[in-house]
PDB file of C-alpha atoms in Angstrom:
ATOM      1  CA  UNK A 929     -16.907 -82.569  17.608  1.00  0.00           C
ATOM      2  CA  UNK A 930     -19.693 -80.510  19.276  1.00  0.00           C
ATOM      3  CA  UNK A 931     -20.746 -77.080  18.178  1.00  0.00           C
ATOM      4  CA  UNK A 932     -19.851 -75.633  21.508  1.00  0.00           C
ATOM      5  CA  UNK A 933     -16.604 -77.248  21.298  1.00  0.00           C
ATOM      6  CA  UNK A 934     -16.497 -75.269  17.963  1.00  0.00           C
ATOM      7  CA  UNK A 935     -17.238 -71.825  18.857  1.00  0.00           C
ATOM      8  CA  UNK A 936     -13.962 -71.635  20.788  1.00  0.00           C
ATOM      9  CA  UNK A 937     -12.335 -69.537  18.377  1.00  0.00           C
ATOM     10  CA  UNK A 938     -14.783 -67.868  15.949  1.00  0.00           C
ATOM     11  CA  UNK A 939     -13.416 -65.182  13.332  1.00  0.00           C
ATOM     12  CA  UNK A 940     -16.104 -62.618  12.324  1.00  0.00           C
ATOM     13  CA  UNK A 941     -14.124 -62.140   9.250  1.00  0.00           C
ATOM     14  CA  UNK A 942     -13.987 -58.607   7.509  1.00  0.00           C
ATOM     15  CA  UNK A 943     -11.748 -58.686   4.376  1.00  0.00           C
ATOM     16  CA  UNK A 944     -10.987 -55.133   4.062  1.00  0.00           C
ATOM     17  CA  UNK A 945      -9.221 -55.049   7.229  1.00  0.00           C
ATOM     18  CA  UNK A 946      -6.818 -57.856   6.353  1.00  0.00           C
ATOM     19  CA  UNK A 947      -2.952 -57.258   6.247  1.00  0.00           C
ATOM     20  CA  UNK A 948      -2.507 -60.727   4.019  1.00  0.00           C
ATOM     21  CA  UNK A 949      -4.206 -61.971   1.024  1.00  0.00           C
ATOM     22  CA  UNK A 950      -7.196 -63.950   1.758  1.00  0.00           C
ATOM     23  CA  UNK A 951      -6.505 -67.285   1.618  1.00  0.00           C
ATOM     24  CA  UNK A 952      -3.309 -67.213   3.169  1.00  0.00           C
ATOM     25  CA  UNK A 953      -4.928 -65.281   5.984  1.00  0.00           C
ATOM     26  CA  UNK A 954      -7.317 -68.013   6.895  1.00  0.00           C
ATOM     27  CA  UNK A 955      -4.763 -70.549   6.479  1.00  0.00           C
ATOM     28  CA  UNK A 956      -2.877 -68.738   9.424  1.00  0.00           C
ATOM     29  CA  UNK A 957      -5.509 -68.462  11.361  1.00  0.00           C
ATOM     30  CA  UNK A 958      -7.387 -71.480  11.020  1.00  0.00           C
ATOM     31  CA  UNK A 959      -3.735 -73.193  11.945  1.00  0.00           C
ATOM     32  CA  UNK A 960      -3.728 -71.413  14.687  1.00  0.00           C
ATOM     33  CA  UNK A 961      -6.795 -72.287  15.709  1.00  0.00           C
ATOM     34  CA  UNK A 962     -10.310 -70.296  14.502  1.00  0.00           C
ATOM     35  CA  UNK A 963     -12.900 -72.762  14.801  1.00  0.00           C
ATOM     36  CA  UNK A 964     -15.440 -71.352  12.804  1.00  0.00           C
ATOM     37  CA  UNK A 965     -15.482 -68.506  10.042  1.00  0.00           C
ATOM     38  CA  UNK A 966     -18.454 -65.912   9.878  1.00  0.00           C
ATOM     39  CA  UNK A 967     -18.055 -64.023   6.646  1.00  0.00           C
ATOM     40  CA  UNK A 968     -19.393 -59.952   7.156  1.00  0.00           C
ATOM     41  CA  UNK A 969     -18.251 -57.894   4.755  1.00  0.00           C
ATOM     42  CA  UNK A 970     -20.929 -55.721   5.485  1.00  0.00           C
ATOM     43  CA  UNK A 971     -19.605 -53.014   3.332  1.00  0.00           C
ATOM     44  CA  UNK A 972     -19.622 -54.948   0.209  1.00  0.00           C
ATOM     45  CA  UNK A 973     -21.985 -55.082  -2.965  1.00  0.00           C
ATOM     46  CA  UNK A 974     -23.197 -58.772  -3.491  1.00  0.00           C
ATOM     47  CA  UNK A 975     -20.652 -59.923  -6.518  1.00  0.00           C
ATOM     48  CA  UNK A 976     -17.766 -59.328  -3.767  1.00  0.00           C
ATOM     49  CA  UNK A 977     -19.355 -60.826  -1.199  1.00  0.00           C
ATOM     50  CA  UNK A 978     -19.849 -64.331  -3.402  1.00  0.00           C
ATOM     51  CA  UNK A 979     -16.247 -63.930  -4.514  1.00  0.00           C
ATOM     52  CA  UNK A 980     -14.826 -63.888  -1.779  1.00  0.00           C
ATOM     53  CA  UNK A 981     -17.456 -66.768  -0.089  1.00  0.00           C
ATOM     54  CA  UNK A 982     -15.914 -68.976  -2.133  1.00  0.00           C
ATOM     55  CA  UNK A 983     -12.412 -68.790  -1.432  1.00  0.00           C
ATOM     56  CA  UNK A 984     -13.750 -69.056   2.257  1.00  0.00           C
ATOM     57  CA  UNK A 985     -15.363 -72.021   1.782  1.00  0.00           C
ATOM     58  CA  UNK A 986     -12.423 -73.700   0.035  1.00  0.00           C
ATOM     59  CA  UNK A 987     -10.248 -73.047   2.996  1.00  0.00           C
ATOM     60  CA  UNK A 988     -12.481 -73.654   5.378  1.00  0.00           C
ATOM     61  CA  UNK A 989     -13.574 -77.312   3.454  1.00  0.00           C
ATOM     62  CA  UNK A 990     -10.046 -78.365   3.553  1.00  0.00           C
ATOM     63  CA  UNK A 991      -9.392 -77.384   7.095  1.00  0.00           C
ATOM     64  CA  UNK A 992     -12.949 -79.365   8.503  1.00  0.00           C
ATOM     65  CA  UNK A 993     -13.642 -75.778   9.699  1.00  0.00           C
ATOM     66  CA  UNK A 994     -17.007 -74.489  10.070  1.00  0.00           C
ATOM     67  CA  UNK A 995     -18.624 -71.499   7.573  1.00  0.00           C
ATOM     68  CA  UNK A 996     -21.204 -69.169   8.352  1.00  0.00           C
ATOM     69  CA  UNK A 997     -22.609 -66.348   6.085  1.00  0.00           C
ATOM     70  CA  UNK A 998     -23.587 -63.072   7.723  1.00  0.00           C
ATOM     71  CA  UNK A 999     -27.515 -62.200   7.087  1.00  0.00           C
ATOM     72  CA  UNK A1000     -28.500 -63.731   4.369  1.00  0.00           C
ATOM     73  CA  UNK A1001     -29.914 -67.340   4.307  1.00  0.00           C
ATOM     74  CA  UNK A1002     -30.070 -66.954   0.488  1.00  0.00           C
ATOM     75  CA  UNK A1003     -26.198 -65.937   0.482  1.00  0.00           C
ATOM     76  CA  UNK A1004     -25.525 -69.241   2.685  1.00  0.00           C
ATOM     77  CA  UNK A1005     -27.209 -71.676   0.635  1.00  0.00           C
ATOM     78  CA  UNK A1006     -25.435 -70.558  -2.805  1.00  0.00           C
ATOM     79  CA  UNK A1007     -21.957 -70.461  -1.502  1.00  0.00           C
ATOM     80  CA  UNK A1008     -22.571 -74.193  -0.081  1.00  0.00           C
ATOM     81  CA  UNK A1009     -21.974 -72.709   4.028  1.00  0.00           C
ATOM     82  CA  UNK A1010     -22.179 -74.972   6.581  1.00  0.00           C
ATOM     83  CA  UNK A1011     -25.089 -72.571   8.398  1.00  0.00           C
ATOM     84  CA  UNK A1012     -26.105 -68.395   8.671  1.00  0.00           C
ATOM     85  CA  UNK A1013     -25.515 -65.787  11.450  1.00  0.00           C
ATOM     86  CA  UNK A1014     -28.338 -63.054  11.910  1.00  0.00           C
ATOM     87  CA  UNK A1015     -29.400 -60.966  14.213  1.00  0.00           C
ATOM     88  CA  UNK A1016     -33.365 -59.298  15.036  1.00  0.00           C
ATOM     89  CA  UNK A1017     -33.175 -57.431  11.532  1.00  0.00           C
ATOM     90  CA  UNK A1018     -31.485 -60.068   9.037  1.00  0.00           C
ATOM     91  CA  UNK A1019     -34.455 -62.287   8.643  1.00  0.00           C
ATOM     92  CA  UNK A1020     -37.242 -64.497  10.306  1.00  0.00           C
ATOM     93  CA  UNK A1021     -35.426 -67.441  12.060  1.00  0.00           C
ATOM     94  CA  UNK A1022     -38.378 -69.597  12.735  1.00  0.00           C
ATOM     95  CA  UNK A1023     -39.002 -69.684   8.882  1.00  0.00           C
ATOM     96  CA  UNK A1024     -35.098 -70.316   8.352  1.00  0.00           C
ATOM     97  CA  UNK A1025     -34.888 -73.183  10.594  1.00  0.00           C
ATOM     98  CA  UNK A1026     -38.099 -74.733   9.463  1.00  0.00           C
ATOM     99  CA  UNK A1027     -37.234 -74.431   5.359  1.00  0.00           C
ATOM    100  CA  UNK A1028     -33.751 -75.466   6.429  1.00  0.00           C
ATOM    101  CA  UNK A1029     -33.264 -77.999   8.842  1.00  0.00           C
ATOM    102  CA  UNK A1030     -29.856 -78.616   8.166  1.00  0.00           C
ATOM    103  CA  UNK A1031     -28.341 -75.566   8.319  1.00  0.00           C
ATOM    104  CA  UNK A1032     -26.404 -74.008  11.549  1.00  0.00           C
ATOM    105  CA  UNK A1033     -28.520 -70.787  12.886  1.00  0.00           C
ATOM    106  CA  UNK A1034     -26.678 -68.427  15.279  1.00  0.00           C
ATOM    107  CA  UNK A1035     -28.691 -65.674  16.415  1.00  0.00           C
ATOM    108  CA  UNK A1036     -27.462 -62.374  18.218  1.00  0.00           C
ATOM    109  CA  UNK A1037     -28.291 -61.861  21.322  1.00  0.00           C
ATOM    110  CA  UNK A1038     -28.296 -58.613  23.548  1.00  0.00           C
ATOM    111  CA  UNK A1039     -31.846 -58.614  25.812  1.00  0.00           C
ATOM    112  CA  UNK A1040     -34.234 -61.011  26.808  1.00  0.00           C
ATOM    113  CA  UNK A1041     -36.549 -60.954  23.650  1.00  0.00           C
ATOM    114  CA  UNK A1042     -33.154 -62.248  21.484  1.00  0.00           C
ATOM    115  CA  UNK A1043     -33.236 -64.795  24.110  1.00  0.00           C
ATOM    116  CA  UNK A1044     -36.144 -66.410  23.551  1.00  0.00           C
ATOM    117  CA  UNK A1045     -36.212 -66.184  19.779  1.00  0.00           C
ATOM    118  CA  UNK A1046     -32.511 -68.033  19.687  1.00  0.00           C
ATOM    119  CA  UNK A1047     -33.636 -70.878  22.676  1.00  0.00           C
ATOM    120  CA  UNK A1048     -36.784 -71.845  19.821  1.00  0.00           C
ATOM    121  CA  UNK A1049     -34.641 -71.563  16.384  1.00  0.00           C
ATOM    122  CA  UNK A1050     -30.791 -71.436  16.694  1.00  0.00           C
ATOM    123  CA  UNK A1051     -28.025 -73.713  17.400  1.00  0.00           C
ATOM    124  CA  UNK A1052     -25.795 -71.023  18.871  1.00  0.00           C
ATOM    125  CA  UNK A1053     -25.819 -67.585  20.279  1.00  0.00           C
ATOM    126  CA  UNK A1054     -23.668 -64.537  19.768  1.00  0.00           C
ATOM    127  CA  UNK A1055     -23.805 -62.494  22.767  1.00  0.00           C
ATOM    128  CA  UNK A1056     -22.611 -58.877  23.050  1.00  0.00           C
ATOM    129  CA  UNK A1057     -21.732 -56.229  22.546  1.00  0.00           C
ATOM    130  CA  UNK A1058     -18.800 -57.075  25.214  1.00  0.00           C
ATOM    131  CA  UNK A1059     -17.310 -53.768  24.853  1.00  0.00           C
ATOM    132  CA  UNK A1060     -16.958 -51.102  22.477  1.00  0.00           C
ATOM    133  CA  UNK A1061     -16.551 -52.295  19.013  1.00  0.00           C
ATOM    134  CA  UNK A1062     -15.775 -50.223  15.819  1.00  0.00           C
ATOM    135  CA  UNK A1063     -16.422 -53.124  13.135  1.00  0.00           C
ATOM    136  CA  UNK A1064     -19.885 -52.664  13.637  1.00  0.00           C
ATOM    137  CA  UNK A1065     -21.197 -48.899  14.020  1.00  0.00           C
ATOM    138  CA  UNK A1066     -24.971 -49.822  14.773  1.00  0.00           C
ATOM    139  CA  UNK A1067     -24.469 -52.090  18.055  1.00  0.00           C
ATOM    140  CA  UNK A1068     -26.357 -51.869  20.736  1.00  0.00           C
ATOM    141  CA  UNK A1069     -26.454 -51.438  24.421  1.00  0.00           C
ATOM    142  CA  UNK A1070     -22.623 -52.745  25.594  1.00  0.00           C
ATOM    143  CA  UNK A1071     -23.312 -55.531  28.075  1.00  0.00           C
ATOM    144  CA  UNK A1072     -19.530 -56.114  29.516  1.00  0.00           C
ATOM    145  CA  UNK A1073     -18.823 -59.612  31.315  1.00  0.00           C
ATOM    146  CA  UNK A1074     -21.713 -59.263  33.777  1.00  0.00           C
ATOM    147  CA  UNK A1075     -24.480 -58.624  30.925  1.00  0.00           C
ATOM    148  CA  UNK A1076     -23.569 -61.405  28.847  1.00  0.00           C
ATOM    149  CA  UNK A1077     -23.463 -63.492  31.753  1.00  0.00           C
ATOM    150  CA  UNK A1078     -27.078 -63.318  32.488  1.00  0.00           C
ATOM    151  CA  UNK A1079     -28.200 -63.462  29.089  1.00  0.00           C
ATOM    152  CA  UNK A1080     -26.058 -66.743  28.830  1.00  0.00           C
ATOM    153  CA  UNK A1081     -27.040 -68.177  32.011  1.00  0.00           C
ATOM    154  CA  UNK A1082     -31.367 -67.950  30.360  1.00  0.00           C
ATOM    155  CA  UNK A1083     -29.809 -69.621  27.054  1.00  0.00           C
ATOM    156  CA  UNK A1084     -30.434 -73.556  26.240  1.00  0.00           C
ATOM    157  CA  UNK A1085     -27.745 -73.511  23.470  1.00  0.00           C
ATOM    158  CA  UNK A1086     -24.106 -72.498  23.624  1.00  0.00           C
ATOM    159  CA  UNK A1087     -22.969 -68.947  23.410  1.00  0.00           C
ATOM    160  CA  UNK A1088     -19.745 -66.965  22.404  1.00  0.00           C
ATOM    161  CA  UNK A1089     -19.293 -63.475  23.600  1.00  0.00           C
ATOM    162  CA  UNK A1090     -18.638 -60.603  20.922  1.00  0.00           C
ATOM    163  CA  UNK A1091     -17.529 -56.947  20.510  1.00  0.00           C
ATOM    164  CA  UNK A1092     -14.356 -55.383  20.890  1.00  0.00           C
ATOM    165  CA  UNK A1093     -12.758 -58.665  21.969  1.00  0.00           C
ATOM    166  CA  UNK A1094      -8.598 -58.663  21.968  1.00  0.00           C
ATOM    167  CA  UNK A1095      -5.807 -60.094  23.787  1.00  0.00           C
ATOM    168  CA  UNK A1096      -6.268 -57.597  26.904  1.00  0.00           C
ATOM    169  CA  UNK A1097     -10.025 -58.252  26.666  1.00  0.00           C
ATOM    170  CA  UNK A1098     -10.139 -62.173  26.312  1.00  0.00           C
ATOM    171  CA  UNK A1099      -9.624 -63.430  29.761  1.00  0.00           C
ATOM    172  CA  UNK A1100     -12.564 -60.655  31.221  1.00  0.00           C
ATOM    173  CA  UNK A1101     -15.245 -61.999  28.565  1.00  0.00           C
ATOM    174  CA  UNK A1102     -14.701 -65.413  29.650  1.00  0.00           C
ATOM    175  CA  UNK A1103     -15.689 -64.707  32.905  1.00  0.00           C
ATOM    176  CA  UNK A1104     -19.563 -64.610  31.097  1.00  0.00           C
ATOM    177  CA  UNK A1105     -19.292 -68.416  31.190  1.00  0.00           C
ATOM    178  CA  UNK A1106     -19.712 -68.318  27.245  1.00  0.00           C
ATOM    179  CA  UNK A1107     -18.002 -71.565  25.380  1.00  0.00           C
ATOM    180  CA  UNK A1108     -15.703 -69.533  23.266  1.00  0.00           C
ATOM    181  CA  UNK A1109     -14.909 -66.209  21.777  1.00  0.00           C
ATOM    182  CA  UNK A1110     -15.836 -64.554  18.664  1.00  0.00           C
ATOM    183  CA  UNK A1111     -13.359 -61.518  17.573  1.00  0.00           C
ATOM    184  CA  UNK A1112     -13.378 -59.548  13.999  1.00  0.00           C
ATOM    185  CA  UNK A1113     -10.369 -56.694  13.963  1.00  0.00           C
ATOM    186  CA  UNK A1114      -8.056 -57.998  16.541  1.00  0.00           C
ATOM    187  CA  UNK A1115      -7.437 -60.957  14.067  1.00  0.00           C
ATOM    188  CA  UNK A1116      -8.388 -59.086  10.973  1.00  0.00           C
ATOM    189  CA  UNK A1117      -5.865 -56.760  11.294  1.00  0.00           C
ATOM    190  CA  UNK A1118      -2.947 -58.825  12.613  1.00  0.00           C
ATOM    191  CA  UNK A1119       0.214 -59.035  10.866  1.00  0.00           C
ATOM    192  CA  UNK A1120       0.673 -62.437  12.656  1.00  0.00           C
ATOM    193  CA  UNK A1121      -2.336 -64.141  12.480  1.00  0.00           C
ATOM    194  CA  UNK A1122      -1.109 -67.382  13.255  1.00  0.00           C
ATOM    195  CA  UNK A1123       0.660 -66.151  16.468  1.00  0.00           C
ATOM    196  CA  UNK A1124      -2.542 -63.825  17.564  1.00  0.00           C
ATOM    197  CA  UNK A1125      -5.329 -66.715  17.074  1.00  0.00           C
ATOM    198  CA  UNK A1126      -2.578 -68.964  18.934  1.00  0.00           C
ATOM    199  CA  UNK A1127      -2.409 -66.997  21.459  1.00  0.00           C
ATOM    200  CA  UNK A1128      -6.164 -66.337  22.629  1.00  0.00           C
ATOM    201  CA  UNK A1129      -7.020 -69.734  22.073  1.00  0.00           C
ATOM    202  CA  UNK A1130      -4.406 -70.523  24.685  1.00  0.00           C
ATOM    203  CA  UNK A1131      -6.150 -67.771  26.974  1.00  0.00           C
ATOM    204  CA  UNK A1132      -9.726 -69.642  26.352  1.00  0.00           C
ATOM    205  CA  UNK A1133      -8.287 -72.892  27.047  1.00  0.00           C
ATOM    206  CA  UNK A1134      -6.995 -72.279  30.446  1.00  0.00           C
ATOM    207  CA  UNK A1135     -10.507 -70.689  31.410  1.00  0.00           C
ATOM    208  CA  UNK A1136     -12.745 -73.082  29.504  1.00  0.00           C
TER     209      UNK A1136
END
């Protein structure tokens, strides 16, 4: 399968918002079908963050879904992830993709100057913020359907759009022309994961 075809569904994943216990969180929401899983946990102190990488990468092994570590190369490459996400501030991307060629780089995007970093080093782009988003405090400039659009339309790699996303939201962000979706609380903090990811990956297949 093609990375674009995987971003369709992509969990920023926060663990203290979660209604379930980890594992069978993902389960849910991986069933119901999250393509890839970016692990965040920005709030946590390293030993947390490793503990819980490695539950995600069991579940995400035995589901042939795709793992991504927030930030830190370093992090990615000890809990075995399939690739890192960062952003202008989480580390020099030319020196990640040329130490590790084999690893999936998504870079943030939200201006021009992310644009041209991500076309030379990444594999994907996260483009945003969509909308107001209270998972991360220090966003920057919102960029709403029409924003992301012409950041996506100066990409060469495939794009998700981010921030805020939800049920209400999903169909308006598509509009961007992005190949998928990524969403953190609206998931996060379902009591019916399986049902929730269901149902915006049936919104992003009618429009994608």
């Amino acid at each position: 399968m093609e990375l674009s075809e995987k971003l369709k569904l992509y969990l920023v994943l926060e663990t203290e918002y979660l209604q379930l216990p980890l594992s069978d969180f993902l389960e849910n929401v991986i069933k119901g079908g999250v393509t890839i899983v970016q692990l965040r946990n920005k709030s946590q102190n390293l030993d947390e963050k490793i503990k819980y990488a490695y539950i995600v990468r069991e579940i995400t092994a035995k589901y042939n879904t795709l793992f991504l570590m927030n930030d830190s190369i370093d992090m990615a490459v000890k809990v075995y992830a399939d690739g890192v996400h960062i952003g202008i501030n989480d580390g020099n991307a030319a020196l990640i993709r040329q130490n590790f060629k084999d690893m999936i780089i998504g870079y943030s995007c939200n201006n021009m100057e992310d644009v041209e970093i991500a076309n030379k080093y990444a594999d994907y782009a996260g483009i945003g913020p969509f909308t107001e988003t209270y998972t991360k405090k220090d966003h920057r400039q919102i960029l709403g359907a029409e924003g992301i659009y012409k950041i996506n339309n100066t990409l060469k790699i495939p794009a998700v759009a981010i921030g805020g996303i939800n049920i209400e939201r999903a169909a308006e962000a598509l509009k961007s022309g992005v190949k998928g979706l990524a969403v953190s609380s609206f998931l996060c903090k379902s009591k019916t994961p399986y049902d929730d990811a269901k149902r915006l990956l049936d919104i992003i297949n009618e429009r994608i």
